[in-house]
Amino acid sequence: SPANYRLGPGDEIIISLWGENNSRENLTINKDGTIYYENIGFINLSNKTLESAELLLTEELSRIYSTLKDKDNSTNLMLELGKLKSINIYFSGHIENPGINLVHPFSDIFSAIIQAGGVNSQGSLREVQLIRNEKLVTTVDFYSFIMNGKNTFSNIKLIDGDVIHIPNVKKRVSISGQVNRPSSYELLEGESISDLITYSSGFTSDASSTLILNQIIPVNE
């Protein structure tokens, strides 16, 4: 499993102890992000990496297994991920396969969208919404990832029952001619021609200093 994978509700973990104390226990993180360990109580593992969760469990379990913190390490603890089931993600809006889709538990928002067939031609790539328990968790703009490979969303863990909503594109502008990436781009409110040129990777070396603006104004029905 990825080293930066963060634990959350529904994940199964395996706690192994060996040495002076020997045990192997499978536990599932509950909806509150905690596990219940006998004689200790609830331990919050939500959003922790395996490494940080292992350190916390070593600290917590040393209250009942004192040899966990002995200098001679007569008891050792190891934490592993158990079997992870695919999670149900509900997709709404402009996605190729709307409705409930099973996605891999290590999925981030981008890879989950790919598994659901991708965004259709009317869908926004700039205001993708992650909704959990009917509350907006975050809005993702994929342009920095698509243009520059900057990933700002992989640290957002998806959990079973999340909703990914792809809203309608509000404004799409085409740029052609002597730019490095002529295409059609989605602009947000407040963005300008200079932003459009940036998204198209700037002018080519033989571009004119003159721009021709063809504006199409839709008529309200």
mmCIF file of C-alpha atoms in Angstrom:
data_model
loop_
_atom_site.group_PDB
_atom_site.id
_atom_site.type_symbol
_atom_site.label_atom_id
_atom_site.label_comp_id
_atom_site.label_asym_id
_atom_site.label_seq_id
_atom_site.Cartn_x
_atom_site.Cartn_y
_atom_site.Cartn_z
ATOM 1 C CA SER A 1 0.000 0.000 0.000
ATOM 2 C CA PRO A 2 1.196 3.559 -0.609
ATOM 3 C CA ALA A 3 3.318 4.977 2.235
ATOM 4 C CA ASN A 4 1.288 8.184 2.213
ATOM 5 C CA TYR A 5 -2.079 6.364 2.324
ATOM 6 C CA ARG A 6 -4.164 7.828 5.131
ATOM 7 C CA LEU A 7 -6.411 5.644 7.222
ATOM 8 C CA GLY A 8 -10.112 6.329 7.476
ATOM 9 C CA PRO A 9 -13.524 4.825 8.191
ATOM 10 C CA GLY A 10 -14.012 1.310 6.823
ATOM 11 C CA ASP A 11 -10.310 0.438 6.608
ATOM 12 C CA GLU A 12 -9.302 -2.846 8.191
ATOM 13 C CA ILE A 13 -6.012 -2.896 10.091
ATOM 14 C CA ILE A 14 -3.996 -5.808 11.499
ATOM 15 C CA ILE A 15 -2.126 -5.261 14.776
ATOM 16 C CA SER A 16 0.583 -7.870 15.382
ATOM 17 C CA LEU A 17 2.460 -8.227 18.665
ATOM 18 C CA TRP A 18 5.364 -10.633 19.107
ATOM 19 C CA GLY A 19 8.068 -11.335 21.647
ATOM 20 C CA GLU A 20 7.030 -11.496 25.267
ATOM 21 C CA ASN A 21 3.432 -10.941 24.113
ATOM 22 C CA ASN A 22 2.087 -12.622 20.970
ATOM 23 C CA SER A 23 -1.156 -11.735 19.247
ATOM 24 C CA ARG A 24 -2.587 -10.832 15.867
ATOM 25 C CA GLU A 25 -5.827 -8.886 15.744
ATOM 26 C CA ASN A 26 -7.952 -7.559 12.870
ATOM 27 C CA LEU A 27 -9.889 -4.363 13.596
ATOM 28 C CA THR A 28 -12.025 -2.112 11.380
ATOM 29 C CA ILE A 29 -11.934 1.656 11.769
ATOM 30 C CA ASN A 30 -15.454 2.866 12.534
ATOM 31 C CA LYS A 31 -17.364 5.827 11.092
ATOM 32 C CA ASP A 32 -15.839 8.147 13.702
ATOM 33 C CA GLY A 33 -12.308 7.226 12.570
ATOM 34 C CA THR A 34 -11.554 5.235 15.732
ATOM 35 C CA ILE A 35 -10.923 1.643 16.773
ATOM 36 C CA TYR A 36 -11.854 0.100 20.118
ATOM 37 C CA TYR A 37 -9.034 -1.777 21.848
ATOM 38 C CA GLU A 38 -9.928 -3.851 24.876
ATOM 39 C CA ASN A 39 -8.719 -2.426 28.211
ATOM 40 C CA ILE A 40 -7.682 0.833 26.523
ATOM 41 C CA GLY A 41 -10.787 2.234 24.862
ATOM 42 C CA PHE A 42 -11.218 4.211 21.651
ATOM 43 C CA ILE A 43 -8.101 5.203 19.675
ATOM 44 C CA ASN A 44 -8.437 7.758 16.875
ATOM 45 C CA LEU A 45 -6.549 6.692 13.731
ATOM 46 C CA SER A 46 -8.386 8.925 11.257
ATOM 47 C CA ASN A 47 -6.191 10.538 8.604
ATOM 48 C CA LYS A 48 -3.004 8.936 9.945
ATOM 49 C CA THR A 49 -0.438 7.157 7.790
ATOM 50 C CA LEU A 50 0.401 3.556 8.712
ATOM 51 C CA GLU A 51 3.705 4.742 10.181
ATOM 52 C CA SER A 52 2.159 7.408 12.417
ATOM 53 C CA ALA A 53 -0.683 5.063 13.422
ATOM 54 C CA GLU A 54 1.874 2.400 14.384
ATOM 55 C CA LEU A 55 3.717 4.910 16.619
ATOM 56 C CA LEU A 56 0.441 5.951 18.276
ATOM 57 C CA LEU A 57 -0.628 2.336 18.848
ATOM 58 C CA THR A 58 2.780 1.490 20.343
ATOM 59 C CA GLU A 59 2.323 4.388 22.775
ATOM 60 C CA GLU A 60 -1.288 3.492 23.632
ATOM 61 C CA LEU A 61 -0.761 -0.277 23.941
ATOM 62 C CA SER A 62 2.287 0.223 26.171
ATOM 63 C CA ARG A 63 -0.252 1.097 28.896
ATOM 64 C CA ILE A 64 -1.221 -2.571 29.034
ATOM 65 C CA TYR A 65 1.945 -4.110 27.503
ATOM 66 C CA SER A 66 4.761 -2.373 29.377
ATOM 67 C CA THR A 67 7.430 -4.352 27.493
ATOM 68 C CA LEU A 68 6.502 -2.472 24.265
ATOM 69 C CA LYS A 69 8.609 0.454 25.466
ATOM 70 C CA ASP A 70 11.420 -1.478 27.153
ATOM 71 C CA LYS A 71 14.933 -0.766 25.928
ATOM 72 C CA ASP A 72 15.389 -4.395 24.963
ATOM 73 C CA ASN A 73 12.183 -4.303 22.860
ATOM 74 C CA SER A 74 10.981 -7.597 24.360
ATOM 75 C CA THR A 75 7.578 -6.927 22.768
ATOM 76 C CA ASN A 76 7.274 -5.587 19.224
ATOM 77 C CA LEU A 77 4.290 -4.143 17.374
ATOM 78 C CA MET A 78 3.620 -4.046 13.653
ATOM 79 C CA LEU A 79 0.653 -2.478 11.873
ATOM 80 C CA GLU A 80 -0.570 -3.620 8.438
ATOM 81 C CA LEU A 81 -3.554 -2.917 6.237
ATOM 82 C CA GLY A 82 -6.040 -5.748 5.993
ATOM 83 C CA LYS A 83 -8.238 -6.575 3.049
ATOM 84 C CA LEU A 84 -9.784 -3.424 1.678
ATOM 85 C CA LYS A 85 -13.056 -3.709 -0.173
ATOM 86 C CA SER A 86 -13.924 -1.472 -3.088
ATOM 87 C CA ILE A 87 -15.876 1.572 -1.974
ATOM 88 C CA ASN A 88 -19.171 2.883 -3.311
ATOM 89 C CA ILE A 89 -18.923 6.414 -4.693
ATOM 90 C CA TYR A 90 -21.990 8.196 -6.047
ATOM 91 C CA PHE A 91 -21.347 10.316 -9.155
ATOM 92 C CA SER A 92 -23.734 13.045 -10.230
ATOM 93 C CA GLY A 93 -23.763 15.709 -12.901
ATOM 94 C CA HIS A 94 -21.768 15.518 -16.131
ATOM 95 C CA ILE A 95 -20.028 12.156 -15.700
ATOM 96 C CA GLU A 96 -20.117 9.394 -18.335
ATOM 97 C CA ASN A 97 -21.487 6.841 -15.856
ATOM 98 C CA PRO A 98 -23.645 8.649 -13.284
ATOM 99 C CA GLY A 99 -24.926 6.830 -10.224
ATOM 100 C CA ILE A 100 -23.102 4.473 -7.864
ATOM 101 C CA ASN A 101 -19.722 3.196 -9.035
ATOM 102 C CA LEU A 102 -17.369 0.825 -7.221
ATOM 103 C CA VAL A 103 -13.872 2.315 -7.052
ATOM 104 C CA HIS A 104 -10.562 1.076 -5.658
ATOM 105 C CA PRO A 105 -10.063 2.070 -1.986
ATOM 106 C CA PHE A 106 -6.753 3.853 -2.754
ATOM 107 C CA SER A 107 -8.478 6.099 -5.302
ATOM 108 C CA ASP A 108 -8.244 9.864 -5.199
ATOM 109 C CA ILE A 109 -10.873 12.114 -6.794
ATOM 110 C CA PHE A 110 -9.158 12.135 -10.202
ATOM 111 C CA SER A 111 -8.678 8.353 -10.487
ATOM 112 C CA ALA A 112 -12.228 7.768 -9.200
ATOM 113 C CA ILE A 113 -13.575 9.955 -12.022
ATOM 114 C CA ILE A 114 -11.507 7.962 -14.550
ATOM 115 C CA GLN A 115 -12.983 4.714 -13.172
ATOM 116 C CA ALA A 116 -16.472 6.169 -13.687
ATOM 117 C CA GLY A 117 -15.753 6.828 -17.387
ATOM 118 C CA GLY A 118 -14.528 10.408 -17.131
ATOM 119 C CA VAL A 119 -16.184 13.822 -17.370
ATOM 120 C CA ASN A 120 -18.420 14.356 -20.410
ATOM 121 C CA SER A 121 -18.131 17.291 -22.809
ATOM 122 C CA GLN A 122 -20.446 19.525 -20.754
ATOM 123 C CA GLY A 123 -18.732 18.864 -17.435
ATOM 124 C CA SER A 124 -16.494 21.224 -15.488
ATOM 125 C CA LEU A 125 -12.896 20.269 -14.719
ATOM 126 C CA ARG A 126 -12.451 23.329 -12.541
ATOM 127 C CA GLU A 127 -15.177 23.111 -9.931
ATOM 128 C CA VAL A 128 -15.513 19.404 -9.161
ATOM 129 C CA GLN A 129 -17.302 18.963 -5.840
ATOM 130 C CA LEU A 130 -16.731 16.327 -3.169
ATOM 131 C CA ILE A 131 -19.827 16.024 -0.985
ATOM 132 C CA ARG A 132 -19.986 13.969 2.215
ATOM 133 C CA ASN A 133 -23.051 13.616 4.433
ATOM 134 C CA GLU A 134 -24.755 16.311 2.316
ATOM 135 C CA LYS A 135 -21.956 18.810 3.081
ATOM 136 C CA LEU A 136 -19.430 20.189 0.587
ATOM 137 C CA VAL A 137 -15.999 18.903 1.664
ATOM 138 C CA THR A 138 -13.914 20.511 -1.072
ATOM 139 C CA THR A 139 -13.997 21.895 -4.616
ATOM 140 C CA VAL A 140 -11.188 20.731 -6.896
ATOM 141 C CA ASP A 141 -9.711 22.629 -9.851
ATOM 142 C CA PHE A 142 -7.907 20.091 -12.051
ATOM 143 C CA TYR A 143 -6.257 22.648 -14.340
ATOM 144 C CA SER A 144 -3.030 22.947 -12.308
ATOM 145 C CA PHE A 145 -2.732 19.152 -12.480
ATOM 146 C CA ILE A 146 -3.548 18.888 -16.184
ATOM 147 C CA MET A 147 -1.340 21.844 -17.188
ATOM 148 C CA ASN A 148 1.598 21.500 -14.807
ATOM 149 C CA GLY A 149 1.238 18.131 -13.078
ATOM 150 C CA LYS A 150 0.661 19.798 -9.686
ATOM 151 C CA ASN A 151 -1.384 17.415 -7.565
ATOM 152 C CA THR A 152 -3.330 19.128 -4.784
ATOM 153 C CA PHE A 153 -6.022 16.489 -4.311
ATOM 154 C CA SER A 154 -4.411 13.096 -3.595
ATOM 155 C CA ASN A 155 -4.301 13.814 0.139
ATOM 156 C CA ILE A 156 -8.118 13.905 0.173
ATOM 157 C CA LYS A 157 -9.245 10.419 1.137
ATOM 158 C CA LEU A 158 -12.465 9.111 -0.384
ATOM 159 C CA ILE A 159 -14.718 7.095 1.878
ATOM 160 C CA ASP A 160 -17.677 4.848 1.184
ATOM 161 C CA GLY A 161 -20.806 6.859 0.345
ATOM 162 C CA ASP A 162 -19.036 10.013 -0.882
ATOM 163 C CA VAL A 163 -20.629 11.988 -3.715
ATOM 164 C CA ILE A 164 -18.549 13.447 -6.559
ATOM 165 C CA HIS A 165 -20.533 16.048 -8.463
ATOM 166 C CA ILE A 166 -19.431 17.359 -11.865
ATOM 167 C CA PRO A 167 -21.219 20.693 -12.489
ATOM 168 C CA ASN A 168 -21.885 22.251 -15.867
ATOM 169 C CA VAL A 169 -19.153 24.321 -17.550
ATOM 170 C CA LYS A 170 -20.056 27.976 -17.049
ATOM 171 C CA LYS A 171 -17.668 29.556 -19.540
ATOM 172 C CA ARG A 172 -15.554 27.939 -22.274
ATOM 173 C CA VAL A 173 -13.304 29.940 -24.576
ATOM 174 C CA SER A 174 -11.386 28.749 -27.646
ATOM 175 C CA ILE A 175 -7.953 30.038 -28.573
ATOM 176 C CA SER A 176 -6.290 29.211 -31.910
ATOM 177 C CA GLY A 177 -3.363 30.335 -34.017
ATOM 178 C CA GLN A 178 0.161 30.913 -32.774
ATOM 179 C CA VAL A 179 -0.103 29.561 -29.242
ATOM 180 C CA ASN A 180 1.595 26.424 -27.984
ATOM 181 C CA ARG A 181 -1.599 24.582 -27.016
ATOM 182 C CA PRO A 182 -4.477 25.820 -29.183
ATOM 183 C CA SER A 183 -7.681 24.425 -27.750
ATOM 184 C CA SER A 184 -10.864 25.237 -25.872
ATOM 185 C CA TYR A 185 -10.423 26.146 -22.202
ATOM 186 C CA GLU A 186 -12.751 26.544 -19.267
ATOM 187 C CA LEU A 187 -12.482 29.917 -17.539
ATOM 188 C CA LEU A 188 -13.700 30.780 -14.069
ATOM 189 C CA GLU A 189 -15.364 34.041 -13.104
ATOM 190 C CA GLY A 190 -12.762 36.806 -12.979
ATOM 191 C CA GLU A 191 -10.257 35.086 -15.280
ATOM 192 C CA SER A 192 -9.067 37.034 -18.313
ATOM 193 C CA ILE A 193 -7.394 36.670 -21.708
ATOM 194 C CA SER A 194 -4.003 36.547 -19.980
ATOM 195 C CA ASP A 195 -5.172 33.460 -18.028
ATOM 196 C CA LEU A 196 -6.365 31.901 -21.280
ATOM 197 C CA ILE A 197 -2.941 32.500 -22.871
ATOM 198 C CA THR A 198 -1.272 30.932 -19.821
ATOM 199 C CA TYR A 199 -3.441 27.811 -20.139
ATOM 200 C CA SER A 200 -2.474 27.571 -23.827
ATOM 201 C CA SER A 201 1.234 27.646 -22.775
ATOM 202 C CA GLY A 202 1.853 31.101 -24.208
ATOM 203 C CA PHE A 203 2.600 32.399 -27.700
ATOM 204 C CA THR A 204 4.861 30.654 -30.180
ATOM 205 C CA SER A 205 8.059 32.433 -31.171
ATOM 206 C CA ASP A 206 6.577 33.752 -34.432
ATOM 207 C CA ALA A 207 3.286 35.022 -32.967
ATOM 208 C CA SER A 208 2.009 38.487 -33.803
ATOM 209 C CA SER A 209 1.497 41.018 -31.019
ATOM 210 C CA THR A 210 -2.093 41.447 -32.242
ATOM 211 C CA LEU A 211 -5.002 39.402 -30.916
ATOM 212 C CA ILE A 212 -8.280 39.008 -32.769
ATOM 213 C CA LEU A 213 -11.191 38.552 -30.389
ATOM 214 C CA ASN A 214 -14.294 36.854 -31.759
ATOM 215 C CA GLN A 215 -16.943 37.102 -29.074
ATOM 216 C CA ILE A 216 -20.108 35.022 -29.165
ATOM 217 C CA ILE A 217 -22.743 36.295 -26.744
ATOM 218 C CA PRO A 218 -25.509 33.775 -26.033
ATOM 219 C CA VAL A 219 -29.060 35.073 -26.099
ATOM 220 C CA ASN A 220 -31.129 34.308 -23.005
ATOM 221 C CA GLU A 221 -34.127 32.214 -23.895
#
